[in-house]
Short mmCIF file of C-alpha atoms in Angstrom, two decimals:
data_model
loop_
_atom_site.label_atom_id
_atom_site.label_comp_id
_atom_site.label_asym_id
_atom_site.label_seq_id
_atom_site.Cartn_x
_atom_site.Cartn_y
_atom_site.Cartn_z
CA UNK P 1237 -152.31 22.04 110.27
CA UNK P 1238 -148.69 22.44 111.52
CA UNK P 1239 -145.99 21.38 109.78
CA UNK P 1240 -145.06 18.31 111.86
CA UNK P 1241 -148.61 17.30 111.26
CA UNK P 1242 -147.90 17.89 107.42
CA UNK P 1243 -144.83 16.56 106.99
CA UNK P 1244 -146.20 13.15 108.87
CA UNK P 1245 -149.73 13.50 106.44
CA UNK P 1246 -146.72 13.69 103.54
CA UNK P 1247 -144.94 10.83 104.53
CA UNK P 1248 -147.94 8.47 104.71
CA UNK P 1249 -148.83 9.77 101.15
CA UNK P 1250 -145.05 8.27 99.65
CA UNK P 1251 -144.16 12.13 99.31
CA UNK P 1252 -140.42 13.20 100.24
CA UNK P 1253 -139.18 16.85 101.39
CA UNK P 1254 -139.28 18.38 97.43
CA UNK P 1255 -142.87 17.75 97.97
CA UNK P 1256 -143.98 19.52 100.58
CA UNK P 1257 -141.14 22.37 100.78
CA UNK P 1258 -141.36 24.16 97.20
CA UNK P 1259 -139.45 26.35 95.65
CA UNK P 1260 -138.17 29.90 95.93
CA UNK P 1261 -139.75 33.06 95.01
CA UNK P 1262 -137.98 32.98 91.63
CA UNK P 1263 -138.84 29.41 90.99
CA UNK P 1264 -142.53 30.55 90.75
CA UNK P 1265 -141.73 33.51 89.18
CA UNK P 1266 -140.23 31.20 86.09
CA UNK P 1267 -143.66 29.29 85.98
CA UNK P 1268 -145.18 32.28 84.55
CA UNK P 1269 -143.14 32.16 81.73
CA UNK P 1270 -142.12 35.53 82.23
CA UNK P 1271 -140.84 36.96 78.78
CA UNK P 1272 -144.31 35.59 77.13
CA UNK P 1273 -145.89 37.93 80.42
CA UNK P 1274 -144.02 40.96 78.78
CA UNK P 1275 -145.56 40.32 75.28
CA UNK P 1276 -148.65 40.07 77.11
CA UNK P 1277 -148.45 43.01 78.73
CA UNK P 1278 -147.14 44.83 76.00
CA UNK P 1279 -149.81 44.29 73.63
CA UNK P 1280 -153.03 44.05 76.26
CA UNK P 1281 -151.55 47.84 77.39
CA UNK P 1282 -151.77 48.81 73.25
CA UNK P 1283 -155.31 46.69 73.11
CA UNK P 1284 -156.29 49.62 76.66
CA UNK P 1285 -154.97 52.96 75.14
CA UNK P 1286 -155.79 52.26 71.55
CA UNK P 1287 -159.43 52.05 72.80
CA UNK P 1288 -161.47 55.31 72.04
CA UNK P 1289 -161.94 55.90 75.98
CA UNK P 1290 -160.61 57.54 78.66
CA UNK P 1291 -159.03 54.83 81.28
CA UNK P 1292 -158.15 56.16 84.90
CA UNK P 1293 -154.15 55.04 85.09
CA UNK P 1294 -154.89 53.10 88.49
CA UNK P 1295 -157.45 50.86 86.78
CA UNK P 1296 -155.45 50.88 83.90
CA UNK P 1297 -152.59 49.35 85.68
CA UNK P 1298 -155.03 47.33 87.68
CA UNK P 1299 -156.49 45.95 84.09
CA UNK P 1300 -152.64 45.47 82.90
CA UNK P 1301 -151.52 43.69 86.11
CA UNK P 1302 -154.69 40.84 86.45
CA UNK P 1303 -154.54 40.17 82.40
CA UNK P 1304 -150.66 39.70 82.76
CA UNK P 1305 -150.97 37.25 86.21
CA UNK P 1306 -153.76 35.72 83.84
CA UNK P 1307 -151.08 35.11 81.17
CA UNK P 1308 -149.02 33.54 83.80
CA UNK P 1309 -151.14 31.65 85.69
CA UNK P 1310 -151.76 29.66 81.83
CA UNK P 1311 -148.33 29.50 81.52
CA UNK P 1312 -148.29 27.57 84.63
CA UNK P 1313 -151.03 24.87 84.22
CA UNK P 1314 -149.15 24.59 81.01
CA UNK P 1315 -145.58 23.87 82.66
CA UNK P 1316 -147.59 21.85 85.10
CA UNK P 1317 -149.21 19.43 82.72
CA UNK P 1318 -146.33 19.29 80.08
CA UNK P 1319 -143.30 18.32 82.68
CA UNK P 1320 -143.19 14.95 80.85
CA UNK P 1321 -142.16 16.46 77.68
CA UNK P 1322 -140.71 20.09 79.24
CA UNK P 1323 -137.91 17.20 80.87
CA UNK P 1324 -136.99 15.38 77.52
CA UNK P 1325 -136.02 18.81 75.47
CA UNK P 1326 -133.26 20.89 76.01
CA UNK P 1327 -135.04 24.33 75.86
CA UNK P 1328 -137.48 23.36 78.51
CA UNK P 1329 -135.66 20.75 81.00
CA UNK P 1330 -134.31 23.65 83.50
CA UNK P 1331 -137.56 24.64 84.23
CA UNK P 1332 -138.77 24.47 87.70
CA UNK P 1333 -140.75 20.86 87.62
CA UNK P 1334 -138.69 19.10 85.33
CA UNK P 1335 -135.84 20.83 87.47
CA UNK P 1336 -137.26 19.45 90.40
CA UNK P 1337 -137.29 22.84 91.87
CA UNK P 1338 -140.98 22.89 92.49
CA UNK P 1339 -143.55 20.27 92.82
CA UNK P 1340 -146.32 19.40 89.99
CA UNK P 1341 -149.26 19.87 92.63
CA UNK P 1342 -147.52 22.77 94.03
CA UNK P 1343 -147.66 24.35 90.33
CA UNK P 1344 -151.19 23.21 89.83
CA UNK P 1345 -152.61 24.97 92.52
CA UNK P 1346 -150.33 28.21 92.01
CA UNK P 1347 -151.91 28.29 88.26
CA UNK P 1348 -155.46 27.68 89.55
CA UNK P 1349 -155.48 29.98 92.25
CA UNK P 1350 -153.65 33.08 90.60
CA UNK P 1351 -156.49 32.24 87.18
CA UNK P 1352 -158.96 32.71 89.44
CA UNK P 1353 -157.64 35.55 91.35
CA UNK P 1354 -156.69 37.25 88.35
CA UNK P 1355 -160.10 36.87 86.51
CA UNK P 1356 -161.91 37.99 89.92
CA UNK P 1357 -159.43 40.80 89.73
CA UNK P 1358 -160.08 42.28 86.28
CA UNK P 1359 -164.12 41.61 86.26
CA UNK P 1360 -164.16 43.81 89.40
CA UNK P 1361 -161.91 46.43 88.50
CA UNK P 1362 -163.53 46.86 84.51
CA UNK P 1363 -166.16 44.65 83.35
CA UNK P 1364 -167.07 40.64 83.09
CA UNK P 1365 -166.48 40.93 79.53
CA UNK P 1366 -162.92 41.66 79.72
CA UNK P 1367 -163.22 39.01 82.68
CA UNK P 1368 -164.79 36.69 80.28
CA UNK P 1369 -162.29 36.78 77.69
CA UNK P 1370 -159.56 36.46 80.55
CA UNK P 1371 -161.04 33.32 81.56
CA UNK P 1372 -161.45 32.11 77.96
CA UNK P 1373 -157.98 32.75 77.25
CA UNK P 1374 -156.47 30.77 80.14
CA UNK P 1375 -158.67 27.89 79.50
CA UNK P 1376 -157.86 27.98 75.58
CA UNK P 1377 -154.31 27.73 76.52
CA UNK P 1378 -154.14 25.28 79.01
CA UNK P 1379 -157.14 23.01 77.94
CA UNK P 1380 -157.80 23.47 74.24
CA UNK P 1381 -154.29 24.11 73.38
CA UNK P 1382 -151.57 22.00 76.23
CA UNK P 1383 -154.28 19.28 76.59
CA UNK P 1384 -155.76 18.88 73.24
CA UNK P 1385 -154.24 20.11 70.61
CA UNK P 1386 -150.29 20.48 70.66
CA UNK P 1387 -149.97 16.61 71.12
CA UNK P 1388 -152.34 16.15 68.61
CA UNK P 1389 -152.20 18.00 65.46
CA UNK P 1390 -149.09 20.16 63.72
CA UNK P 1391 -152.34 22.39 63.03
CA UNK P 1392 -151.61 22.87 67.37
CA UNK P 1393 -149.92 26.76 67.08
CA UNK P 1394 -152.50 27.97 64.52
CA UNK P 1395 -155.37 27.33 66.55
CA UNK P 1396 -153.86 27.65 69.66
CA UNK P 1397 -152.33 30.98 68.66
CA UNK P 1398 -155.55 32.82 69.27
CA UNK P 1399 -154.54 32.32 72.74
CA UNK P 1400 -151.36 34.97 72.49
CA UNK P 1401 -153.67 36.74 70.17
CA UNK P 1402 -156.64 37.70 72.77
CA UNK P 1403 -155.28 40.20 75.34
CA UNK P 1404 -155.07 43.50 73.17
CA UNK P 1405 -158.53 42.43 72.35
CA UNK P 1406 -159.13 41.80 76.32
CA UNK P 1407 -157.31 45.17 77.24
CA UNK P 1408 -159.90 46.51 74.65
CA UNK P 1409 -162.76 45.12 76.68
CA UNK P 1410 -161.98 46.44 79.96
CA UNK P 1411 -161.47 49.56 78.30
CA UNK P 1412 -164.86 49.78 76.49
CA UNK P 1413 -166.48 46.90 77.32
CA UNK P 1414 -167.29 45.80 73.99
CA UNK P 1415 -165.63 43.87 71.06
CA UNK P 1416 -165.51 45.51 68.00
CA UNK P 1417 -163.57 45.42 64.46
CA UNK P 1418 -160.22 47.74 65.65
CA UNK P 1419 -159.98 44.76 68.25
CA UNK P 1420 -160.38 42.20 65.80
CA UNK P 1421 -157.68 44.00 63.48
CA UNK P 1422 -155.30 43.95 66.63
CA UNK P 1423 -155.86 40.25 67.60
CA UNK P 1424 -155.57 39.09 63.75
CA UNK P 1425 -152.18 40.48 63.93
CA UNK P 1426 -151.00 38.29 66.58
CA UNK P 1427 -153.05 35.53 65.18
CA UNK P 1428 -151.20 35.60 61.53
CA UNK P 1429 -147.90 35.83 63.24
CA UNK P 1430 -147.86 33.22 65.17
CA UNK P 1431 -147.52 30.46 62.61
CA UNK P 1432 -144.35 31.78 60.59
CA UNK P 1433 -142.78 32.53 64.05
CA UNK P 1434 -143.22 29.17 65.81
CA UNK P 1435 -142.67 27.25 62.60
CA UNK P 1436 -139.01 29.20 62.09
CA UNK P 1437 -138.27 27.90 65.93
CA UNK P 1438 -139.34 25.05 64.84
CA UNK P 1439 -136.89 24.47 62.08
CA UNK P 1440 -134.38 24.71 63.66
CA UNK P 1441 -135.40 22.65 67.17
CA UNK P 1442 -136.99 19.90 65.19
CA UNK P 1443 -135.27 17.10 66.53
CA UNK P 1444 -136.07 18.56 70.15
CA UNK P 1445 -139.98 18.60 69.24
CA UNK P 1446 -139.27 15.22 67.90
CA UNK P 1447 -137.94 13.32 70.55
CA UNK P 1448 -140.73 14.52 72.94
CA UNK P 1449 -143.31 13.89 70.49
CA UNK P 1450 -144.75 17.04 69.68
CA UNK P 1451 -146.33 16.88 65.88
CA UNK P 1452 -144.77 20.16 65.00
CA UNK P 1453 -145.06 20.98 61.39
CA UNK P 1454 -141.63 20.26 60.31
CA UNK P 1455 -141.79 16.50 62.29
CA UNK P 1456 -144.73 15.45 60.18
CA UNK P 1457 -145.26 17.25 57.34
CA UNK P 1458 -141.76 17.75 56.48
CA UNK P 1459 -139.40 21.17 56.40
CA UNK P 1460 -140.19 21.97 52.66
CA UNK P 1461 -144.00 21.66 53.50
CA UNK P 1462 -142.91 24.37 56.61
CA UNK P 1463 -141.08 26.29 54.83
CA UNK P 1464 -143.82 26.93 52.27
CA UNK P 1465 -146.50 27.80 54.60
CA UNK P 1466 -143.79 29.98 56.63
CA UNK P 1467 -143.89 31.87 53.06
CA UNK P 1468 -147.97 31.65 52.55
CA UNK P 1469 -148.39 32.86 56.19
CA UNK P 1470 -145.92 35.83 55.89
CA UNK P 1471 -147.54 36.55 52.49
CA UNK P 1472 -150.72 36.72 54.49
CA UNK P 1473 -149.50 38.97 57.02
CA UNK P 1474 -148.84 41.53 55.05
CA UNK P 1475 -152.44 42.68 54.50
CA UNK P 1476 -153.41 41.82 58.05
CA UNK P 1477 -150.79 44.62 59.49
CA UNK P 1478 -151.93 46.86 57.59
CA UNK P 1479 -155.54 46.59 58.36
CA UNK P 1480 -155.45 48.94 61.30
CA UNK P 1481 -154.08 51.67 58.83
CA UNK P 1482 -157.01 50.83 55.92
CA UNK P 1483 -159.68 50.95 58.27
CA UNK P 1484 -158.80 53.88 59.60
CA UNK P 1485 -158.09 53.34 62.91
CA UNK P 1486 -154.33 54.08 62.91
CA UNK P 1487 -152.32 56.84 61.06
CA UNK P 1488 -149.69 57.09 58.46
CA UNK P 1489 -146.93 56.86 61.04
CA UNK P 1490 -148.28 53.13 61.16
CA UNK P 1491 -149.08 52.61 57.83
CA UNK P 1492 -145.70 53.40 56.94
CA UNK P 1493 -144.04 51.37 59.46
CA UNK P 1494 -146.41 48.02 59.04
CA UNK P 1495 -145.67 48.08 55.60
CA UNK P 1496 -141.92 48.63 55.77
CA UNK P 1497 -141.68 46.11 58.63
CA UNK P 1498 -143.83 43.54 57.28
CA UNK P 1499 -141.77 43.55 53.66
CA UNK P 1500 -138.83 42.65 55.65
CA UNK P 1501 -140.45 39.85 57.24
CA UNK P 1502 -142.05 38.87 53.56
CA UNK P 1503 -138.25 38.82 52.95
CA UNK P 1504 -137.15 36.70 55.46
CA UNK P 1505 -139.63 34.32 54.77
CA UNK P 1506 -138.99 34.10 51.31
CA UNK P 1507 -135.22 33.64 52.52
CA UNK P 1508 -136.40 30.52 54.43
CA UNK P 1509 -138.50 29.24 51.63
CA UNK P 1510 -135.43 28.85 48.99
CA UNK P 1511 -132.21 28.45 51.00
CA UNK P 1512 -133.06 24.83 51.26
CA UNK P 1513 -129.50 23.54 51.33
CA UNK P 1514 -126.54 23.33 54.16
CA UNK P 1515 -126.20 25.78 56.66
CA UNK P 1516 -127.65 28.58 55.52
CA UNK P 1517 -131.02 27.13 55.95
CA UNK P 1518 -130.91 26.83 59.65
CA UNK P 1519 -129.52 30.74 59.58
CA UNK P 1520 -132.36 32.08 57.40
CA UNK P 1521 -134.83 30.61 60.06
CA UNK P 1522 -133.34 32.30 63.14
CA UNK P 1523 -132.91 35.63 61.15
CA UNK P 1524 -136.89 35.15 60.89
CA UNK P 1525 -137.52 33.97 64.26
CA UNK P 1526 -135.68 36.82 65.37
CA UNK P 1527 -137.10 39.15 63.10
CA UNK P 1528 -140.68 38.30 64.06
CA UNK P 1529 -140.13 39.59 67.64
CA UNK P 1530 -139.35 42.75 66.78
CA UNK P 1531 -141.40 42.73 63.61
CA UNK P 1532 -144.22 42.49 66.62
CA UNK P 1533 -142.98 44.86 68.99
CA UNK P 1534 -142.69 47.82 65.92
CA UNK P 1535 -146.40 47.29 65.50
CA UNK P 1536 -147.87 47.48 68.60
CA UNK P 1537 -144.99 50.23 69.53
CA UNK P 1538 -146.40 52.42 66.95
CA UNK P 1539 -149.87 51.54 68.34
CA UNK P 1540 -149.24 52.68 72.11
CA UNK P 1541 -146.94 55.82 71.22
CA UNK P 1542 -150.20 57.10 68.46
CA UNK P 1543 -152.55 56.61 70.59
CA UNK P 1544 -151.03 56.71 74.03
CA UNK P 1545 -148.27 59.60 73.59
CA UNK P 1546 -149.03 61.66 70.39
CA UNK P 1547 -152.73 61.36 70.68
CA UNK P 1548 -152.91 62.99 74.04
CA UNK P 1549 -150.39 65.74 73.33
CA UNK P 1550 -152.68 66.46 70.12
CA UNK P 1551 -150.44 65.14 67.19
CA UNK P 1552 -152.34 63.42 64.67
CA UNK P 1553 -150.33 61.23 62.00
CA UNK Z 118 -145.00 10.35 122.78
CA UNK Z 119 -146.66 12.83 120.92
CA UNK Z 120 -145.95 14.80 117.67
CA UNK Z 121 -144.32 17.34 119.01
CA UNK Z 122 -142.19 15.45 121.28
CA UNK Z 123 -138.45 16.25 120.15
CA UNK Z 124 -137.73 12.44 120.68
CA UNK Z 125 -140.76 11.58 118.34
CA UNK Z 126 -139.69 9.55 115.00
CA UNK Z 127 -141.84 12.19 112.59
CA UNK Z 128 -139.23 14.86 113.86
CA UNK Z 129 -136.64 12.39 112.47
CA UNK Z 130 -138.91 12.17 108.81
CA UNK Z 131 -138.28 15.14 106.29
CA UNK Z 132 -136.10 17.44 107.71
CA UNK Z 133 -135.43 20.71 105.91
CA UNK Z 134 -131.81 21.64 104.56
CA UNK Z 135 -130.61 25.22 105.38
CA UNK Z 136 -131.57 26.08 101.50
CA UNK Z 137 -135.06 24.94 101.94
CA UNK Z 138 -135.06 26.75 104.99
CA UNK Z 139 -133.78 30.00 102.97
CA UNK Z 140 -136.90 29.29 100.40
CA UNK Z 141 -139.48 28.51 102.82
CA UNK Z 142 -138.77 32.13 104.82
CA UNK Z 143 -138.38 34.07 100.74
CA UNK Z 144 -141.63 32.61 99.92
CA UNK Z 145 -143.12 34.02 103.01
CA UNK Z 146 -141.89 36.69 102.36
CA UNK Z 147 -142.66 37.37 99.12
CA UNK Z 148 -146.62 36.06 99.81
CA UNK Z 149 -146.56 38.95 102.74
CA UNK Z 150 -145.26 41.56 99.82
CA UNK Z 151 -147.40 40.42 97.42
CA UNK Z 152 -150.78 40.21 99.77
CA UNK Z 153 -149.48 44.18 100.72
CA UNK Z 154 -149.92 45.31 97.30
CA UNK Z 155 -152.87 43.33 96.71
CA UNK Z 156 -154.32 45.71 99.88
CA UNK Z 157 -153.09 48.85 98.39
CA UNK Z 158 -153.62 47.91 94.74
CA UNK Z 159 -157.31 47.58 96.13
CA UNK Z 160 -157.66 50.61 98.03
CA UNK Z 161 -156.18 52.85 95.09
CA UNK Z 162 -158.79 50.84 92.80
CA UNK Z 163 -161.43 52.16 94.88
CA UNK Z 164 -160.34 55.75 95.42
CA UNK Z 165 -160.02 55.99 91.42
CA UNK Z 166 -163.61 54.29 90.92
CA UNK Z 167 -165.80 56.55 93.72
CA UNK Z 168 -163.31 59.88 92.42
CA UNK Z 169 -165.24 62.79 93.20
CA UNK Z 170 -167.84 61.31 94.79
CA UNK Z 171 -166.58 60.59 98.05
CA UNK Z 172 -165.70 64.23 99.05
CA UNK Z 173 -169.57 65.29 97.19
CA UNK Z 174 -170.97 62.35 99.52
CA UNK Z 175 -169.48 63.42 102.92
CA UNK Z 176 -170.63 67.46 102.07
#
């Protein structure tokens, strides 16, 4: 079809030149939500070299790069199917569709084709279970979780969480080809920490998540009720860090750091749970937010330099 | 008159502004870069899997 014939085929449908032009290179590049990509990345490559088997670096990367499109091609549908609310809340209403940058069919197709291509990618380069999980993951985000539950229940982040939580469990997989309990350990990580770090954003961006009608926690339930379970779920976490260490699939090097890290965040939480009043309660739930990230990246940092740098030069912690 | 005619009215319809223009060729572009890799990403991907047995295979 050339693009006279297009642009005439556009014009009978009601569409106008932001329709059938798209965006640039960057645009797209902002539908896959890239700083979630890193996380993704981040933990699916300590999920790979954490696994007990040898991994070629070519289908290594090859494993890393179709899990991380994966991640972005979710974060696309997603963008695609929440541009009603993305355009009503400050944090979201640059991005590309609400922007009017690119197109919602444009961004639908983009997330279905690079899913598909990603999930073709990583069953042919490893295995169909790490394929599997791929394709479970992407439809748990943009199905279970966009379309079902985050307009639906404040419960929406807990169960949608195990979304973030699956790809060191899918870099596992392609690694191995097998689920087993060190995986399990890894994804309850991300699992438990998901809660106490959405519901700290939260906190503070409840009137954003209230005027597009999200039920976040704090909108329905209230900010003491949040604040509690912030506590309960940090609380929580503390035992699920450490897990990897007790079961004896990492060293002391992580013991010691899990535990020190996940006091702090204990800490912080606690912080958010009492300072109640004026403006120190908004402070106490960035400090968390904040501290969540990196509480996160210490973890799974630990994780790829035992197993991926001091393993291999025969250092045992 | 057809389509292509540069008096035809569709040539007068959407009409792309210079910074379209500039996104339409990056996007090209960037698919070309991106289908590259894809070819070499591919081709490494297969070298790594066969390994040894390619140069055992031709002997």
């Amino acid at each position: 079809m050339s693009d006279v014939t297009a642009i005439a085929n556009g014009r009978e449908a009601g569409l106008g030149a932001a329709d059938l032009v798209g965006g640039a290179p960057t645009d797209y590049l902002a539908l896959l939500k890239p700083r979630v990509m890193s996380l993704v990345i981040f933990t699916a490559l300590a999920g790979l070299v954490a696994a007990p088997v040898h991994v070629h670096p070519v289908i290594g990367f090859a494993a890393l790069l179709a899990i991380s499109v994966g991640a972005g091609a979710s974060g696309a549908l997603n963008m695609w199917y929440d541009r009603d609310i993305d355009a009503i809340m400050s944090r979201t209403r640059t991005r590309p569709i609400p922007s009017g940058r690119i197109a919602p069919r444009e961004a639908l197709a983009f997330g279905l084709t690079l899913s598909a291509f990603a999930v073709f990618t990583l069953g042919v380069v490893t295995n169909w279970l790490a394929a599997g999980l791929l394709a479970f993951t992407i439809f748990f985000y943009a199905v279970v979780y966009t379309m079902w539950l985050k307009r639906w229940t404040p419960q929406n982040i807990v169960i949608g969480g195990a979304a973030g939580a699956f790809p060191p469990m899918i870099g596992w997989a392609a690694a191995t080809g097998s689920i087993s309990v060190e995986s399990l350990a890894l994804f309850s990580i991300i699992f438990f920490w998901t809660p106490p770090h959405f519901w700290a954003l939260a906190l503070f961006k409840s009137a954003d998540y209230g005027r597009a009608g999200v039920p976040m926690l704090p909108n329905v339930k209230g900010a003491a009720r949040t604040r509690l379970e912030i506590f309960l779920y940090s609380v929580l976490l503390v035992p699920v860090c450490l897990s990897p260490w007790m079961i004896g699939f990492e060293g002391r090097a992580y013991g010691v750091v899990a535990l020190v890290s996940s006091l702090i965040m204990l800490a912080l939480a606690f912080a958010v749970w009492r300072d109640t009043e004026g403006r120190d309660k908004d402070k106490a739930a960035k400090r968390l937010f904040a501290y969540s990230i990196l509480h996160l990246f210490l973890l799974f940092a630990v994780i790829v330099a035992e197993h991926g740098i001091l393993a291999p030069l025969g250092f045992a912690s | 008159m057809n389509a292509m005619d540069p008096r035809s009215p569709i040539e007068n319809g959407v009409v792309l502004t210079p910074a379209q223009q500039k996104a339409r060729r990056q996007r090209n572009i960037a698919i070309g870069l991106a289908v590259a890799l894809l070819c070499a990403l591919f081709y490494a991907v297969t070298i790594a899997k066969l390994g040894s047995g390619v140069i055992k295979g031709a002997g």
